[in-house]
PDB file of N, CA and C in Angstrom:
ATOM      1  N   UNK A   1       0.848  -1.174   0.000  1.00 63.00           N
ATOM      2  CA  UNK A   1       0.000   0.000   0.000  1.00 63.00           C
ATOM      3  C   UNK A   1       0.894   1.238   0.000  1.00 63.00           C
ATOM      4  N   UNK A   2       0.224   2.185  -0.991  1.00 68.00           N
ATOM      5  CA  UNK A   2       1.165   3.641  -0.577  1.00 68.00           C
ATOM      6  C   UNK A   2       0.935   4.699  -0.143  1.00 68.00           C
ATOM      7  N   UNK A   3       1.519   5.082   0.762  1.00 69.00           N
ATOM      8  CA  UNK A   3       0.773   6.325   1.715  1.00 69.00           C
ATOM      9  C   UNK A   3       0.834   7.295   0.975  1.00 69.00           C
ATOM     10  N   UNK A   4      -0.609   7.992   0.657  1.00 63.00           N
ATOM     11  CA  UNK A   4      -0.665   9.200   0.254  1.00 63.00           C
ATOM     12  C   UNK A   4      -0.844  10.143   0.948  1.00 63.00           C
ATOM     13  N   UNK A   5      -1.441  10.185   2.054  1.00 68.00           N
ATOM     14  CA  UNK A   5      -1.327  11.406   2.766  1.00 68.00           C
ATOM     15  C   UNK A   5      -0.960  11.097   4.191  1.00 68.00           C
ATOM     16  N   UNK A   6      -0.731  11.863   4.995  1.00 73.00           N
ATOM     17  CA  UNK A   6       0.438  12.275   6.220  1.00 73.00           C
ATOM     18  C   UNK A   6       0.304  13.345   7.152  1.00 73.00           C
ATOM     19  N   UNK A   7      -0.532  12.902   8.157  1.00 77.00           N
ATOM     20  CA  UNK A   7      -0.533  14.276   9.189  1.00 77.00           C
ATOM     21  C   UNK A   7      -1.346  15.876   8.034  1.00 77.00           C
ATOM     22  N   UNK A   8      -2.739  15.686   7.651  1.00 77.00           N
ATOM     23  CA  UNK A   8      -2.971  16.344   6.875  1.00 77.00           C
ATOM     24  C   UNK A   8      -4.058  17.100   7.283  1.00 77.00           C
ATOM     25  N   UNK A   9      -4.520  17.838   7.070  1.00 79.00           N
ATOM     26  CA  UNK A   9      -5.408  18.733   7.864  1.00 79.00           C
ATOM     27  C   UNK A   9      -6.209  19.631   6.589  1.00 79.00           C
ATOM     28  N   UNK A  10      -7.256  20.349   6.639  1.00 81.00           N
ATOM     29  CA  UNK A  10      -7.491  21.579   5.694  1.00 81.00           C
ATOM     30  C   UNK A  10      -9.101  21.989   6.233  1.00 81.00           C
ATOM     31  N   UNK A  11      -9.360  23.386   5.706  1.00 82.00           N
ATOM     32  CA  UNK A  11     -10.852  23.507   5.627  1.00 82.00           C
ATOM     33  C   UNK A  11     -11.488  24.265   4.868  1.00 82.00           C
ATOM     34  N   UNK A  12     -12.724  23.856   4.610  1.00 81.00           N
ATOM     35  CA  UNK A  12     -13.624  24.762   3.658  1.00 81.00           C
ATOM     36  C   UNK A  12     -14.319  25.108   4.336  1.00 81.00           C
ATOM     37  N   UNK A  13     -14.271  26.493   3.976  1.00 81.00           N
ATOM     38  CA  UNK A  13     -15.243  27.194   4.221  1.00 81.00           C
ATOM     39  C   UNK A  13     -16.306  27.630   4.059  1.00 81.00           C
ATOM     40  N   UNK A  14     -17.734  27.678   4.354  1.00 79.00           N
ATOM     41  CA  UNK A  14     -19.156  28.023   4.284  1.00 79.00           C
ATOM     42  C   UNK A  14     -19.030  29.308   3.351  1.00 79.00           C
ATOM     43  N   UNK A  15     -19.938  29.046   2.260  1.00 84.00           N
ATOM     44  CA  UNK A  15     -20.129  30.134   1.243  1.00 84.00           C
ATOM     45  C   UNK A  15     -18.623  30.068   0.395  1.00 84.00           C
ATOM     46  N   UNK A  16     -17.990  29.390   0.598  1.00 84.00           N
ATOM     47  CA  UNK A  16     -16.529  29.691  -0.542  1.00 84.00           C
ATOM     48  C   UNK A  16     -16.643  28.456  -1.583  1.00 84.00           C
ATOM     49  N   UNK A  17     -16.022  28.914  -2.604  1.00 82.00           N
ATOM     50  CA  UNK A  17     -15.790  27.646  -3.749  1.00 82.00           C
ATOM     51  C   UNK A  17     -14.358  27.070  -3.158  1.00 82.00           C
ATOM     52  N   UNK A  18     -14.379  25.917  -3.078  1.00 82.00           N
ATOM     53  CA  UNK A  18     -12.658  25.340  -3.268  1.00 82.00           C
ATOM     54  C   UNK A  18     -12.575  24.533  -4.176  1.00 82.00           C
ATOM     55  N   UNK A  19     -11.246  24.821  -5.132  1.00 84.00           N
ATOM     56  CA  UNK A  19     -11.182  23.874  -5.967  1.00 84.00           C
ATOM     57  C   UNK A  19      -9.960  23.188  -6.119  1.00 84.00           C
ATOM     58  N   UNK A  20      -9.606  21.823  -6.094  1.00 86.00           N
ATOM     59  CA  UNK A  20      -9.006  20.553  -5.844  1.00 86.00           C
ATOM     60  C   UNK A  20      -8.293  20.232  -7.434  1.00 86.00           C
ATOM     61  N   UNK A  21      -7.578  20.919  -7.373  1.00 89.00           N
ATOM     62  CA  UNK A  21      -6.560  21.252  -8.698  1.00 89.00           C
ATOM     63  C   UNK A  21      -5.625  19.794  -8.561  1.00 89.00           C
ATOM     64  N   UNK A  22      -4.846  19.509  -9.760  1.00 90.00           N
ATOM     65  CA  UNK A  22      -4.068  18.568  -9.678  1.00 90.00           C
ATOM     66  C   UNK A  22      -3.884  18.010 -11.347  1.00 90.00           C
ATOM     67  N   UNK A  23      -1.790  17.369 -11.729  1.00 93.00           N
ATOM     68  CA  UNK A  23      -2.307  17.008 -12.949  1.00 93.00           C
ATOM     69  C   UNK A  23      -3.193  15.805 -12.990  1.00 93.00           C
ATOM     70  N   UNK A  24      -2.870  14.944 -13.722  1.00 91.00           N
ATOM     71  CA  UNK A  24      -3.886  13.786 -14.316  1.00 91.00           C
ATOM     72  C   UNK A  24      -2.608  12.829 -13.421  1.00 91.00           C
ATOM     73  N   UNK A  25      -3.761  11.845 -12.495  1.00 89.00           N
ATOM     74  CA  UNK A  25      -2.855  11.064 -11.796  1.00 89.00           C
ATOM     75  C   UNK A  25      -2.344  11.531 -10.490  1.00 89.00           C
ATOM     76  N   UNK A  26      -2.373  12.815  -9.969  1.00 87.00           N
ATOM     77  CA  UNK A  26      -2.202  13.546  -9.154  1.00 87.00           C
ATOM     78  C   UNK A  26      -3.250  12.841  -7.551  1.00 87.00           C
ATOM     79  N   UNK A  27      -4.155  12.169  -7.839  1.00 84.00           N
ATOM     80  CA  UNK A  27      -4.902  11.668  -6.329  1.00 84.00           C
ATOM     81  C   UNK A  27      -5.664  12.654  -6.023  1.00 84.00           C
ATOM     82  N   UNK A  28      -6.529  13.760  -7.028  1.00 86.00           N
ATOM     83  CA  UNK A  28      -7.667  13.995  -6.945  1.00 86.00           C
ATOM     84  C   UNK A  28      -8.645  13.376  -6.286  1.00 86.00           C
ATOM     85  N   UNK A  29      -9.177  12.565  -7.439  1.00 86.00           N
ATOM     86  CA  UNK A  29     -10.459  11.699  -7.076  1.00 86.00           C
ATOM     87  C   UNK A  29     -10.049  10.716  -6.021  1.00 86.00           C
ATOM     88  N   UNK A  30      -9.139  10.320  -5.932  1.00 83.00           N
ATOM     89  CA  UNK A  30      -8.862   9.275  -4.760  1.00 83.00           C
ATOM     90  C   UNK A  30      -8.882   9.898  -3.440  1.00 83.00           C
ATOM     91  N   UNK A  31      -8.223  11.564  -3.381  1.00 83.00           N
ATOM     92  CA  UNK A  31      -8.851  12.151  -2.164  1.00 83.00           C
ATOM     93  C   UNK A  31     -10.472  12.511  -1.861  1.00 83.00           C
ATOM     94  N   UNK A  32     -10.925  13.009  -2.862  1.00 85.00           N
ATOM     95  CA  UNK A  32     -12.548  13.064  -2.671  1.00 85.00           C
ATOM     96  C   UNK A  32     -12.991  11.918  -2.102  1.00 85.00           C
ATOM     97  N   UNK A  33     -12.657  10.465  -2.896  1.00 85.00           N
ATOM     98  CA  UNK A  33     -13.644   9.522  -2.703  1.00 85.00           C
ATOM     99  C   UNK A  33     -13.005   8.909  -1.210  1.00 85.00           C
ATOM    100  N   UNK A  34     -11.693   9.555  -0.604  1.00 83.00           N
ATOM    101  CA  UNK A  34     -11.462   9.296   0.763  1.00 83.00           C
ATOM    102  C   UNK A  34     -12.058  10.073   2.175  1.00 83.00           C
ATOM    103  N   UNK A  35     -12.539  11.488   1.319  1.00 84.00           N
ATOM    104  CA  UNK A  35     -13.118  11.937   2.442  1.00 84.00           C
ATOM    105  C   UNK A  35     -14.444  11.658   2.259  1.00 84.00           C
ATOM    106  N   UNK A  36     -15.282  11.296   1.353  1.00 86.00           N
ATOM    107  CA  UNK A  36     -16.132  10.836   0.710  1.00 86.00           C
ATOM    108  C   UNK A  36     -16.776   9.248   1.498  1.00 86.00           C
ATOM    109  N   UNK A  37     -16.135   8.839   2.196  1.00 84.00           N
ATOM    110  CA  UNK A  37     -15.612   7.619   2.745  1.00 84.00           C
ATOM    111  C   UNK A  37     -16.153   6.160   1.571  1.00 84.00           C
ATOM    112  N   UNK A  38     -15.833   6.287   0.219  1.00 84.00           N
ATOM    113  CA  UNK A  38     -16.332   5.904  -0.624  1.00 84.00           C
ATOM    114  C   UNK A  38     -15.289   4.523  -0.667  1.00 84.00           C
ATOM    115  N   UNK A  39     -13.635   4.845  -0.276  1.00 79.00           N
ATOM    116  CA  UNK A  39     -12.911   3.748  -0.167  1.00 79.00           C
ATOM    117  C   UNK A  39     -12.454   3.787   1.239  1.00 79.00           C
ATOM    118  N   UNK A  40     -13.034   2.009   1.651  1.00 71.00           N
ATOM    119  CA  UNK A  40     -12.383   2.121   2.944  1.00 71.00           C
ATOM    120  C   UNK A  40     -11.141   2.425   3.884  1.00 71.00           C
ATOM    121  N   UNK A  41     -11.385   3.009   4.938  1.00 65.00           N
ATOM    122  CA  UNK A  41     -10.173   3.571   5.504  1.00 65.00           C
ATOM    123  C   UNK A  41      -9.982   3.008   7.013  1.00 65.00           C
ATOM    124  N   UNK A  42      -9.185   1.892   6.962  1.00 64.00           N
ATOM    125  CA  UNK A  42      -9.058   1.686   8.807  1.00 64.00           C
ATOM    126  C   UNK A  42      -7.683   1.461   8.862  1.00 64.00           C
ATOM    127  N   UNK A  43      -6.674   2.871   8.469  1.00 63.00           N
ATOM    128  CA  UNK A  43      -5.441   2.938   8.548  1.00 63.00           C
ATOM    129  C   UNK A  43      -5.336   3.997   9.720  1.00 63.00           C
ATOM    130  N   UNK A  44      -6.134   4.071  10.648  1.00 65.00           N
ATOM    131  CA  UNK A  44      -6.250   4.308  11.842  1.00 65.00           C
ATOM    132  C   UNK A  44      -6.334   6.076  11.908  1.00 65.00           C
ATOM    133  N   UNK A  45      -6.308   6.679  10.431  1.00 72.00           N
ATOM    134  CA  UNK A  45      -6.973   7.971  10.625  1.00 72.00           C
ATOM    135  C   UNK A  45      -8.643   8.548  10.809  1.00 72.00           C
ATOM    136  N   UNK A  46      -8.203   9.442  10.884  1.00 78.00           N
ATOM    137  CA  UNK A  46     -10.172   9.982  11.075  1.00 78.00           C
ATOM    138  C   UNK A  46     -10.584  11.147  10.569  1.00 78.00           C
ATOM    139  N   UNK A  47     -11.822  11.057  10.141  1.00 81.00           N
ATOM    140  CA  UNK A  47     -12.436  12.055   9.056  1.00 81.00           C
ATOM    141  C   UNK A  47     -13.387  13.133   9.812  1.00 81.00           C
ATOM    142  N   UNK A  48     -12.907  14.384  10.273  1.00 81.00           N
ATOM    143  CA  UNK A  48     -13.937  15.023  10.758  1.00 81.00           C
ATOM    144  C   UNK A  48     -14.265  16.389   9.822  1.00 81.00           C
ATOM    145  N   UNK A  49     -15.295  16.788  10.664  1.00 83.00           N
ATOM    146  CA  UNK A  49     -16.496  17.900   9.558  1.00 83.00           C
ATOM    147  C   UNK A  49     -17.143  18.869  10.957  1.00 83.00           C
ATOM    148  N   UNK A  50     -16.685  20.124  10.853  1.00 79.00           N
ATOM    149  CA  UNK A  50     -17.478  20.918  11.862  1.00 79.00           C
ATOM    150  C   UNK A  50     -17.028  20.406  13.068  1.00 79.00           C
ATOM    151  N   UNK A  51     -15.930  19.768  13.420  1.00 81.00           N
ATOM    152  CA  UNK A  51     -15.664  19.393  14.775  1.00 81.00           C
ATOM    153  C   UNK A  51     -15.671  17.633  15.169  1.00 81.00           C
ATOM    154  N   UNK A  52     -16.965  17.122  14.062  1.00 86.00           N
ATOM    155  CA  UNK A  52     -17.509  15.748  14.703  1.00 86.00           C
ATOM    156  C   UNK A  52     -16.489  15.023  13.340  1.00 86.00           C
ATOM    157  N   UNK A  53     -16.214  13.932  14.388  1.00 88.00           N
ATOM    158  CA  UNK A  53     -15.901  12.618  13.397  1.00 88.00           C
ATOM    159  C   UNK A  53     -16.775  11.843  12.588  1.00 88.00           C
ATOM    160  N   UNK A  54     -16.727  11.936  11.329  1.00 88.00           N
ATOM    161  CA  UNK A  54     -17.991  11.282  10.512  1.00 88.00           C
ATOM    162  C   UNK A  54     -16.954   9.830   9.832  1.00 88.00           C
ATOM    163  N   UNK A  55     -18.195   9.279   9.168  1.00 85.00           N
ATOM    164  CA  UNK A  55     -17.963   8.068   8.757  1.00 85.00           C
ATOM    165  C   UNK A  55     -19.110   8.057   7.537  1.00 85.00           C
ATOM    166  N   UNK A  56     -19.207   6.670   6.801  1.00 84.00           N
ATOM    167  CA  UNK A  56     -19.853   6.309   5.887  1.00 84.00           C
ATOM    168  C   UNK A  56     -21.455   7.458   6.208  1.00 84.00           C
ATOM    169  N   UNK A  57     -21.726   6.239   7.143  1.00 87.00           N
ATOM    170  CA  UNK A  57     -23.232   6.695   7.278  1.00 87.00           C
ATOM    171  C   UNK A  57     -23.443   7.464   7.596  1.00 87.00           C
ATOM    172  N   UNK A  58     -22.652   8.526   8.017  1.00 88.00           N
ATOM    173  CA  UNK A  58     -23.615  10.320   8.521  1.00 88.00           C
ATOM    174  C   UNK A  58     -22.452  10.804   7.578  1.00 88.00           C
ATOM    175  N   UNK A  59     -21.946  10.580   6.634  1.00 86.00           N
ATOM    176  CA  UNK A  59     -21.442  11.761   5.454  1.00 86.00           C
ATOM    177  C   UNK A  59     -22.640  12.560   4.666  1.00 86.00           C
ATOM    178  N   UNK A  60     -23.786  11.750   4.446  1.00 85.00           N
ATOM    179  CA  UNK A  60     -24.706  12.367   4.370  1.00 85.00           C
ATOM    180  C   UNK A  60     -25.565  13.605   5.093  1.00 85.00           C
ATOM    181  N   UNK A  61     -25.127  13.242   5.765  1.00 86.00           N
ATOM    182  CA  UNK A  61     -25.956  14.376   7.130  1.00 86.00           C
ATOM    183  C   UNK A  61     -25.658  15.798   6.522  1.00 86.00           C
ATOM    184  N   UNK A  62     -24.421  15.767   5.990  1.00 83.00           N
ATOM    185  CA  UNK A  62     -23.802  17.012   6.006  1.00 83.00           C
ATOM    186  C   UNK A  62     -23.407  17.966   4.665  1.00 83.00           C
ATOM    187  N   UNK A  63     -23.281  16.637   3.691  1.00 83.00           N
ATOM    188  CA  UNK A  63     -22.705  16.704   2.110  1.00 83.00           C
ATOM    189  C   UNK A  63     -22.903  15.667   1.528  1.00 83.00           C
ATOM    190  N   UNK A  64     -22.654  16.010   0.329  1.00 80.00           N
ATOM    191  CA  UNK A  64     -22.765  15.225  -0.446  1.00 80.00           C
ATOM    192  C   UNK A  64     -21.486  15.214  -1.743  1.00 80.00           C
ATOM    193  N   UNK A  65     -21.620  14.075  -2.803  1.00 80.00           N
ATOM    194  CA  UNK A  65     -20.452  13.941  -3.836  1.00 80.00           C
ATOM    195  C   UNK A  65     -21.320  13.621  -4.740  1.00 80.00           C
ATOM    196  N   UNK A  66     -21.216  13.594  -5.782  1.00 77.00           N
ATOM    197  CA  UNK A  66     -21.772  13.212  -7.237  1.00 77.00           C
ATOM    198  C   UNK A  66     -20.934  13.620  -8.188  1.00 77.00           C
ATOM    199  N   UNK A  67     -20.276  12.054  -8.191  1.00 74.00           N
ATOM    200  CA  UNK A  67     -18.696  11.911  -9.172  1.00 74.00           C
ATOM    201  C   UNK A  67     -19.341  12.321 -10.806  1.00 74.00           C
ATOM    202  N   UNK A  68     -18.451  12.771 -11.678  1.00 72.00           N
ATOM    203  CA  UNK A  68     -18.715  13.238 -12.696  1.00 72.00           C
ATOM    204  C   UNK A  68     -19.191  12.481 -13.598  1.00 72.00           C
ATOM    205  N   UNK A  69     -19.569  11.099 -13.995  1.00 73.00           N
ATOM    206  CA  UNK A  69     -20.018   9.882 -14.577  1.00 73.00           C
ATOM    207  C   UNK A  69     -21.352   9.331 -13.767  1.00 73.00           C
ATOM    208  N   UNK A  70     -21.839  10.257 -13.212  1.00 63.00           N
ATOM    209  CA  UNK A  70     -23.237   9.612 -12.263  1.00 63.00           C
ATOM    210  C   UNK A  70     -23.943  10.517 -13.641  1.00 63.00           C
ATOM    211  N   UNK A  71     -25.063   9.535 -13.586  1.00 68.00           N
ATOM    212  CA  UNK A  71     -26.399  10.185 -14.594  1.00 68.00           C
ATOM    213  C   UNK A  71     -27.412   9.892 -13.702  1.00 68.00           C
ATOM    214  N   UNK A  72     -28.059  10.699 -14.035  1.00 65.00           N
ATOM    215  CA  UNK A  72     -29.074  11.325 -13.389  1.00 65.00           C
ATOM    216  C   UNK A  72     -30.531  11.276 -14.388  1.00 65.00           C
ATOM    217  N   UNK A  73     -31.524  10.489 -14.058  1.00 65.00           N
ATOM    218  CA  UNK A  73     -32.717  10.077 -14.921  1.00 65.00           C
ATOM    219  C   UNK A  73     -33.693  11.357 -14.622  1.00 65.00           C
TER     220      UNK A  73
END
């Protein structure tokens, strides 16, 4: 396995755009779909939002993702 990230931290802010730049291959989408909790993570870090530690099932509570290949009927 290869560690991509390391003691990492960041935040967005309410009402701001952020945008998640990177070339092709760069671990974009592999970071989304990690905070995303879309690929599992029990490499003993933790995902928090507003203070609380979230997981799969209350990522919803708060946000949402809709990867660029989702269609929508």
């Amino acid at each position: 396995m290869k560690e991509i990230l390391k003691n990492i931290s960041g935040i967005f802010k309410t009402g701001q755009i952020t945008a998640i730049m990177g070339a092709s291959g760069a671990g974009k989408t592999t970071l989304l779909n990690i905070l995303a909790c879309r690929i599992p993570y029990d490499q003993g870090g933790r995902l928090y939002a507003n203070s609380l530690q979230y997981n799969y099932d209350s990522f919803g509570d708060f946000a949402n993702y809709v990867m660029q290949s989702d269609v929508l009927m």
